PDB file of C-alpha atoms in Angstrom:
ATOM      1  CA  ILE A  20       2.062  15.557-111.039  1.00  0.00           C
ATOM      2  CA  ASP A  21       3.082  19.007-112.319  1.00  0.00           C
ATOM      3  CA  LEU A  22       1.825  19.419-115.883  1.00  0.00           C
ATOM      4  CA  VAL A  23       0.823  22.014-118.463  1.00  0.00           C
ATOM      5  CA  ILE A  24      -2.748  21.916-119.750  1.00  0.00           C
ATOM      6  CA  ASP A  25      -1.852  20.175-123.004  1.00  0.00           C
ATOM      7  CA  GLU A  26      -0.191  17.393-120.999  1.00  0.00           C
ATOM      8  CA  VAL A  27      -3.312  17.051-118.827  1.00  0.00           C
ATOM      9  CA  ARG A  28      -5.409  16.838-121.989  1.00  0.00           C
ATOM     10  CA  GLY A  29      -3.104  14.092-123.258  1.00  0.00           C
ATOM     11  CA  LEU A  30      -3.863  11.820-120.316  1.00  0.00           C
ATOM     12  CA  GLU A  31      -5.962   8.823-121.137  1.00  0.00           C
ATOM     13  CA  PRO A  32      -9.193   8.739-119.088  1.00  0.00           C
ATOM     14  CA  GLU A  33      -8.505   5.212-117.865  1.00  0.00           C
ATOM     15  CA  VAL A  34      -5.062   6.184-116.488  1.00  0.00           C
ATOM     16  CA  LEU A  35      -5.762   9.616-115.034  1.00  0.00           C
ATOM     17  CA  ALA A  36      -3.384  10.638-112.292  1.00  0.00           C
ATOM     18  CA  PRO A  37      -4.902  10.895-108.818  1.00  0.00           C
ATOM     19  CA  SER A  38      -3.887  14.560-108.745  1.00  0.00           C
ATOM     20  CA  CYS A  39      -2.623  16.994-111.347  1.00  0.00           C
ATOM     21  CA  ARG A  40      -1.176  20.441-110.791  1.00  0.00           C
ATOM     22  CA  VAL A  41      -1.163  23.236-113.379  1.00  0.00           C
ATOM     23  CA  GLU A  42       0.446  26.566-112.533  1.00  0.00           C
ATOM     24  CA  ASN A  43       0.028  29.973-114.182  1.00  0.00           C
ATOM     25  CA  ALA A  44      -3.270  29.253-115.909  1.00  0.00           C
ATOM     26  CA  THR A  45      -5.401  32.270-116.825  1.00  0.00           C
ATOM     27  CA  VAL A  46      -9.167  32.320-116.282  1.00  0.00           C
ATOM     28  CA  MET A  47     -10.593  33.066-119.732  1.00  0.00           C
ATOM     29  CA  ALA A  48     -14.352  32.664-119.185  1.00  0.00           C
ATOM     30  CA  VAL A  49     -16.762  31.888-116.358  1.00  0.00           C
ATOM     31  CA  THR A  50     -20.196  30.355-115.958  1.00  0.00           C
ATOM     32  CA  GLN A  51     -22.380  29.976-112.914  1.00  0.00           C
ATOM     33  CA  ARG A  52     -20.579  26.761-111.956  1.00  0.00           C
ATOM     34  CA  SER A  53     -17.299  26.503-113.863  1.00  0.00           C
ATOM     35  CA  PHE A  54     -14.531  28.343-115.650  1.00  0.00           C
ATOM     36  CA  VAL A  55     -12.142  27.871-118.548  1.00  0.00           C
ATOM     37  CA  ALA A  56      -8.451  28.029-117.648  1.00  0.00           C
ATOM     38  CA  LYS A  57      -5.799  28.471-120.337  1.00  0.00           C
ATOM     39  CA  ASP A  58      -2.032  28.369-120.410  1.00  0.00           C
ATOM     40  CA  ALA A  59       0.363  28.612-123.352  1.00  0.00           C
ATOM     41  CA  THR A  60      -0.405  25.006-124.358  1.00  0.00           C
ATOM     42  CA  GLY A  61      -4.181  24.819-124.268  1.00  0.00           C
ATOM     43  CA  ALA A  62      -7.386  25.225-122.275  1.00  0.00           C
ATOM     44  CA  ILE A  63      -9.396  23.060-119.891  1.00  0.00           C
ATOM     45  CA  LEU A  64     -12.676  23.305-118.044  1.00  0.00           C
ATOM     46  CA  VAL A  65     -12.590  23.586-114.260  1.00  0.00           C
ATOM     47  CA  PHE A  66     -15.912  22.482-112.775  1.00  0.00           C
ATOM     48  CA  ARG A  67     -16.759  24.068-109.386  1.00  0.00           C
ATOM     49  CA  GLY A  68     -20.446  23.386-108.781  1.00  0.00           C
ATOM     50  CA  TYR A  69     -22.932  25.997-107.644  1.00  0.00           C
ATOM     51  CA  ASN A  70     -21.598  26.639-104.138  1.00  0.00           C
ATOM     52  CA  LYS A  71     -17.912  27.292-104.755  1.00  0.00           C
ATOM     53  CA  GLU A  72     -16.190  30.528-105.627  1.00  0.00           C
ATOM     54  CA  ILE A  73     -15.526  31.139-109.309  1.00  0.00           C
ATOM     55  CA  PRO A  74     -12.455  33.305-109.961  1.00  0.00           C
ATOM     56  CA  GLU A  75     -12.862  36.382-112.145  1.00  0.00           C
ATOM     57  CA  VAL A  76     -11.789  36.493-115.776  1.00  0.00           C
ATOM     58  CA  GLY A  77      -8.143  37.550-115.804  1.00  0.00           C
ATOM     59  CA  SER A  78      -7.241  35.732-112.595  1.00  0.00           C
ATOM     60  CA  VAL A  79      -4.017  33.737-112.794  1.00  0.00           C
ATOM     61  CA  VAL A  80      -4.499  30.486-110.905  1.00  0.00           C
ATOM     62  CA  THR A  81      -2.854  27.270-109.832  1.00  0.00           C
ATOM     63  CA  LEU A  82      -5.074  24.213-110.260  1.00  0.00           C
ATOM     64  CA  ASP A  83      -4.416  21.204-108.067  1.00  0.00           C
ATOM     65  CA  GLY A  84      -6.681  18.198-107.996  1.00  0.00           C
ATOM     66  CA  GLN A  85      -8.449  15.341-109.682  1.00  0.00           C
ATOM     67  CA  VAL A  86      -8.936  15.372-113.434  1.00  0.00           C
ATOM     68  CA  THR A  87     -12.010  13.439-114.535  1.00  0.00           C
ATOM     69  CA  THR A  88     -14.077  13.030-117.665  1.00  0.00           C
ATOM     70  CA  PHE A  89     -17.514  14.470-118.332  1.00  0.00           C
ATOM     71  CA  ASN A  90     -19.208  13.700-121.648  1.00  0.00           C
ATOM     72  CA  GLN A  91     -15.874  12.439-122.974  1.00  0.00           C
ATOM     73  CA  ALA A  92     -13.966  15.650-122.125  1.00  0.00           C
ATOM     74  CA  LEU A  93     -11.318  16.020-119.455  1.00  0.00           C
ATOM     75  CA  GLN A  94     -11.901  18.580-116.714  1.00  0.00           C
ATOM     76  CA  PHE A  95     -10.703  19.405-113.235  1.00  0.00           C
ATOM     77  CA  ASP A  96     -13.505  18.270-110.948  1.00  0.00           C
ATOM     78  CA  ALA A  97     -15.190  20.195-108.140  1.00  0.00           C
ATOM     79  CA  SER A  98     -12.766  18.887-105.515  1.00  0.00           C
ATOM     80  CA  ALA A  99      -9.783  20.624-107.174  1.00  0.00           C
ATOM     81  CA  THR A 100      -8.070  23.399-105.259  1.00  0.00           C
ATOM     82  CA  VAL A 101      -7.983  26.721-107.104  1.00  0.00           C
ATOM     83  CA  THR A 102      -5.440  29.234-105.820  1.00  0.00           C
ATOM     84  CA  LYS A 103      -5.328  32.746-107.248  1.00  0.00           C
ATOM     85  CA  THR A 104      -1.705  33.801-107.730  1.00  0.00           C
ATOM     86  CA  GLY A 105      -2.171  37.015-109.714  1.00  0.00           C
ATOM     87  CA  THR A 106      -4.109  38.829-112.400  1.00  0.00           C
ATOM     88  CA  THR A 107      -3.555  39.620-116.034  1.00  0.00           C
ATOM     89  CA  THR A 108      -5.327  41.274-118.919  1.00  0.00           C
ATOM     90  CA  VAL A 109      -7.314  38.813-121.013  1.00  0.00           C
ATOM     91  CA  THR A 110      -7.683  39.153-124.754  1.00  0.00           C
ATOM     92  CA  GLU A 111     -10.075  36.765-126.443  1.00  0.00           C
ATOM     93  CA  PRO A 112      -8.298  34.533-128.936  1.00  0.00           C
ATOM     94  CA  SER A 113      -9.367  34.457-132.563  1.00  0.00           C
ATOM     95  CA  ALA A 114     -12.579  32.486-132.825  1.00  0.00           C
ATOM     96  CA  THR A 115     -12.991  29.488-135.092  1.00  0.00           C
ATOM     97  CA  GLU A 116     -16.302  30.032-136.858  1.00  0.00           C
ATOM     98  CA  VAL A 117     -18.393  26.891-136.685  1.00  0.00           C
ATOM     99  CA  ASN A 118     -20.009  25.973-139.999  1.00  0.00           C
ATOM    100  CA  ALA A 119     -21.309  22.947-141.871  1.00  0.00           C
ATOM    101  CA  SER A 120     -17.869  21.961-143.153  1.00  0.00           C
ATOM    102  CA  ASN A 121     -16.015  22.028-139.816  1.00  0.00           C
ATOM    103  CA  ILE A 122     -18.515  21.273-137.052  1.00  0.00           C
ATOM    104  CA  GLN A 123     -17.843  17.532-137.048  1.00  0.00           C
ATOM    105  CA  SER A 124     -14.058  17.982-136.908  1.00  0.00           C
ATOM    106  CA  ILE A 125     -14.402  20.411-133.973  1.00  0.00           C
ATOM    107  CA  ILE A 126     -16.592  17.902-132.133  1.00  0.00           C
ATOM    108  CA  ASP A 127     -14.296  14.984-132.960  1.00  0.00           C
ATOM    109  CA  ALA A 128     -11.180  16.874-131.786  1.00  0.00           C
ATOM    110  CA  ASN A 129     -12.829  17.158-128.346  1.00  0.00           C
ATOM    111  CA  LYS A 130     -10.657  20.109-127.301  1.00  0.00           C
ATOM    112  CA  VAL A 131     -11.571  23.285-125.462  1.00  0.00           C
ATOM    113  CA  VAL A 132     -11.410  25.917-128.215  1.00  0.00           C
ATOM    114  CA  PHE A 133     -12.793  29.423-128.650  1.00  0.00           C
ATOM    115  CA  VAL A 134     -15.558  29.466-131.272  1.00  0.00           C
ATOM    116  CA  LYS A 135     -18.094  31.676-132.975  1.00  0.00           C
ATOM    117  CA  LEU A 136     -21.345  29.754-133.195  1.00  0.00           C
ATOM    118  CA  PRO A 137     -24.152  31.299-135.249  1.00  0.00           C
ATOM    119  CA  GLY A 138     -27.713  30.255-134.575  1.00  0.00           C
ATOM    120  CA  GLU A 139     -31.177  31.042-133.300  1.00  0.00           C
ATOM    121  CA  LEU A 140     -31.231  31.033-129.511  1.00  0.00           C
ATOM    122  CA  PHE A 141     -34.111  29.312-127.729  1.00  0.00           C
ATOM    123  CA  LYS A 142     -34.808  28.002-124.261  1.00  0.00           C
ATOM    124  CA  ASP A 143     -35.896  24.447-123.531  1.00  0.00           C
ATOM    125  CA  GLY A 144     -36.725  24.144-119.824  1.00  0.00           C
ATOM    126  CA  ASP A 145     -33.583  25.329-118.021  1.00  0.00           C
ATOM    127  CA  TYR A 146     -31.360  24.906-121.085  1.00  0.00           C
ATOM    128  CA  TYR A 147     -30.294  27.480-123.670  1.00  0.00           C
ATOM    129  CA  ASN A 148     -29.877  25.942-127.097  1.00  0.00           C
ATOM    130  CA  MET A 149     -29.216  27.135-130.618  1.00  0.00           C
ATOM    131  CA  THR A 150     -30.654  26.004-133.900  1.00  0.00           C
ATOM    132  CA  LEU A 151     -27.796  26.185-136.371  1.00  0.00           C
ATOM    133  CA  PRO A 152     -28.342  28.039-139.667  1.00  0.00           C
ATOM    134  CA  PHE A 153     -26.712  25.315-141.759  1.00  0.00           C
ATOM    135  CA  ASP A 154     -27.513  21.712-142.532  1.00  0.00           C
ATOM    136  CA  SER A 155     -26.416  19.747-139.477  1.00  0.00           C
ATOM    137  CA  SER A 156     -27.701  17.060-137.161  1.00  0.00           C
ATOM    138  CA  HIS A 157     -26.140  19.007-134.264  1.00  0.00           C
ATOM    139  CA  THR A 158     -27.410  21.816-132.087  1.00  0.00           C
ATOM    140  CA  GLY A 159     -25.455  24.211-129.927  1.00  0.00           C
ATOM    141  CA  SER A 160     -26.003  24.670-126.223  1.00  0.00           C
ATOM    142  CA  ILE A 161     -24.933  27.427-123.851  1.00  0.00           C
ATOM    143  CA  ASP A 162     -24.355  25.823-120.492  1.00  0.00           C
ATOM    144  CA  ALA A 163     -25.001  27.759-117.259  1.00  0.00           C
ATOM    145  CA  PRO A 164     -24.472  31.224-118.746  1.00  0.00           C
ATOM    146  CA  ALA A 165     -23.236  33.906-116.389  1.00  0.00           C
ATOM    147  CA  GLU A 166     -26.056  36.181-115.219  1.00  0.00           C
ATOM    148  CA  SER A 167     -24.182  39.197-116.584  1.00  0.00           C
ATOM    149  CA  LEU A 168     -24.922  37.980-120.124  1.00  0.00           C
ATOM    150  CA  ASN A 169     -28.635  38.738-119.724  1.00  0.00           C
ATOM    151  CA  ILE A 170     -29.144  35.855-122.134  1.00  0.00           C
ATOM    152  CA  ASP A 171     -32.958  35.925-122.030  1.00  0.00           C
ATOM    153  CA  SER A 172     -32.892  39.225-123.927  1.00  0.00           C
ATOM    154  CA  TYR A 173     -31.551  37.312-126.963  1.00  0.00           C
ATOM    155  CA  LEU A 174     -34.140  34.518-127.031  1.00  0.00           C
ATOM    156  CA  ASN A 175     -35.737  33.694-130.400  1.00  0.00           C
ATOM    157  CA  GLN A 176     -33.179  35.778-132.277  1.00  0.00           C
ATOM    158  CA  MET A 177     -30.326  34.943-134.629  1.00  0.00           C
ATOM    159  CA  VAL A 178     -27.097  35.516-132.706  1.00  0.00           C
ATOM    160  CA  ASP A 179     -23.392  34.949-133.052  1.00  0.00           C
ATOM    161  CA  ALA A 180     -22.393  33.298-129.786  1.00  0.00           C
ATOM    162  CA  TYR A 181     -18.713  33.607-128.948  1.00  0.00           C
ATOM    163  CA  GLY A 182     -17.524  31.143-126.350  1.00  0.00           C
ATOM    164  CA  TRP A 183     -15.532  28.061-125.506  1.00  0.00           C
ATOM    165  CA  PHE A 184     -16.429  24.707-127.051  1.00  0.00           C
ATOM    166  CA  ILE A 185     -16.209  22.366-124.086  1.00  0.00           C
ATOM    167  CA  TYR A 186     -17.626  18.935-124.840  1.00  0.00           C
ATOM    168  CA  LYS A 187     -20.139  16.917-126.745  1.00  0.00           C
ATOM    169  CA  LYS A 188     -23.061  15.281-125.080  1.00  0.00           C
ATOM    170  CA  LYS A 189     -23.955  11.688-125.772  1.00  0.00           C
ATOM    171  CA  ASP A 190     -26.447  12.894-128.396  1.00  0.00           C
ATOM    172  CA  GLU A 191     -23.618  14.858-130.091  1.00  0.00           C
ATOM    173  CA  LYS A 192     -24.911  18.265-128.969  1.00  0.00           C
ATOM    174  CA  ALA A 193     -22.041  20.730-128.782  1.00  0.00           C
ATOM    175  CA  SER A 194     -21.837  22.622-125.507  1.00  0.00           C
ATOM    176  CA  SER A 195     -20.291  26.020-125.118  1.00  0.00           C
ATOM    177  CA  ARG A 196     -19.577  27.980-121.964  1.00  0.00           C
TER     178      ARG A 196
END
């Protein structure tokens, strides 16, 4: 099925198509095992796993494959074919600043959006988390950060993390990539 990202996001998890195809999506951000692809209608996570090539930011790609759910969010799964069709200049969109008054609505919307998340960065095992500076039952998490971020140099400091809100975990922890 040929779709735009917003149409993919509109699919109900219980009736996902066996294969979806999105053309002319731009790679906006990368992690060690995934990337965020965006077209004019929205953004979606493309999970690749640790042993598959991750396209560079600015790559224009065609996505073709299974769309599944992970922690209640839709994503292309690791079996999807990613074909680079070009390159473009990427400009980060305006970030929605996460605060006490909007964090729940961002989580409830369950969309891939670019955010500014303030907090104190700490490491718990292999996970990078953030204690938020406002009254909230939530914490932020930075999932599989790219090595180029040198994230350990920011541990135990207040930071403004700019990134893509991807999904909520079962315990309502917001995850950003």
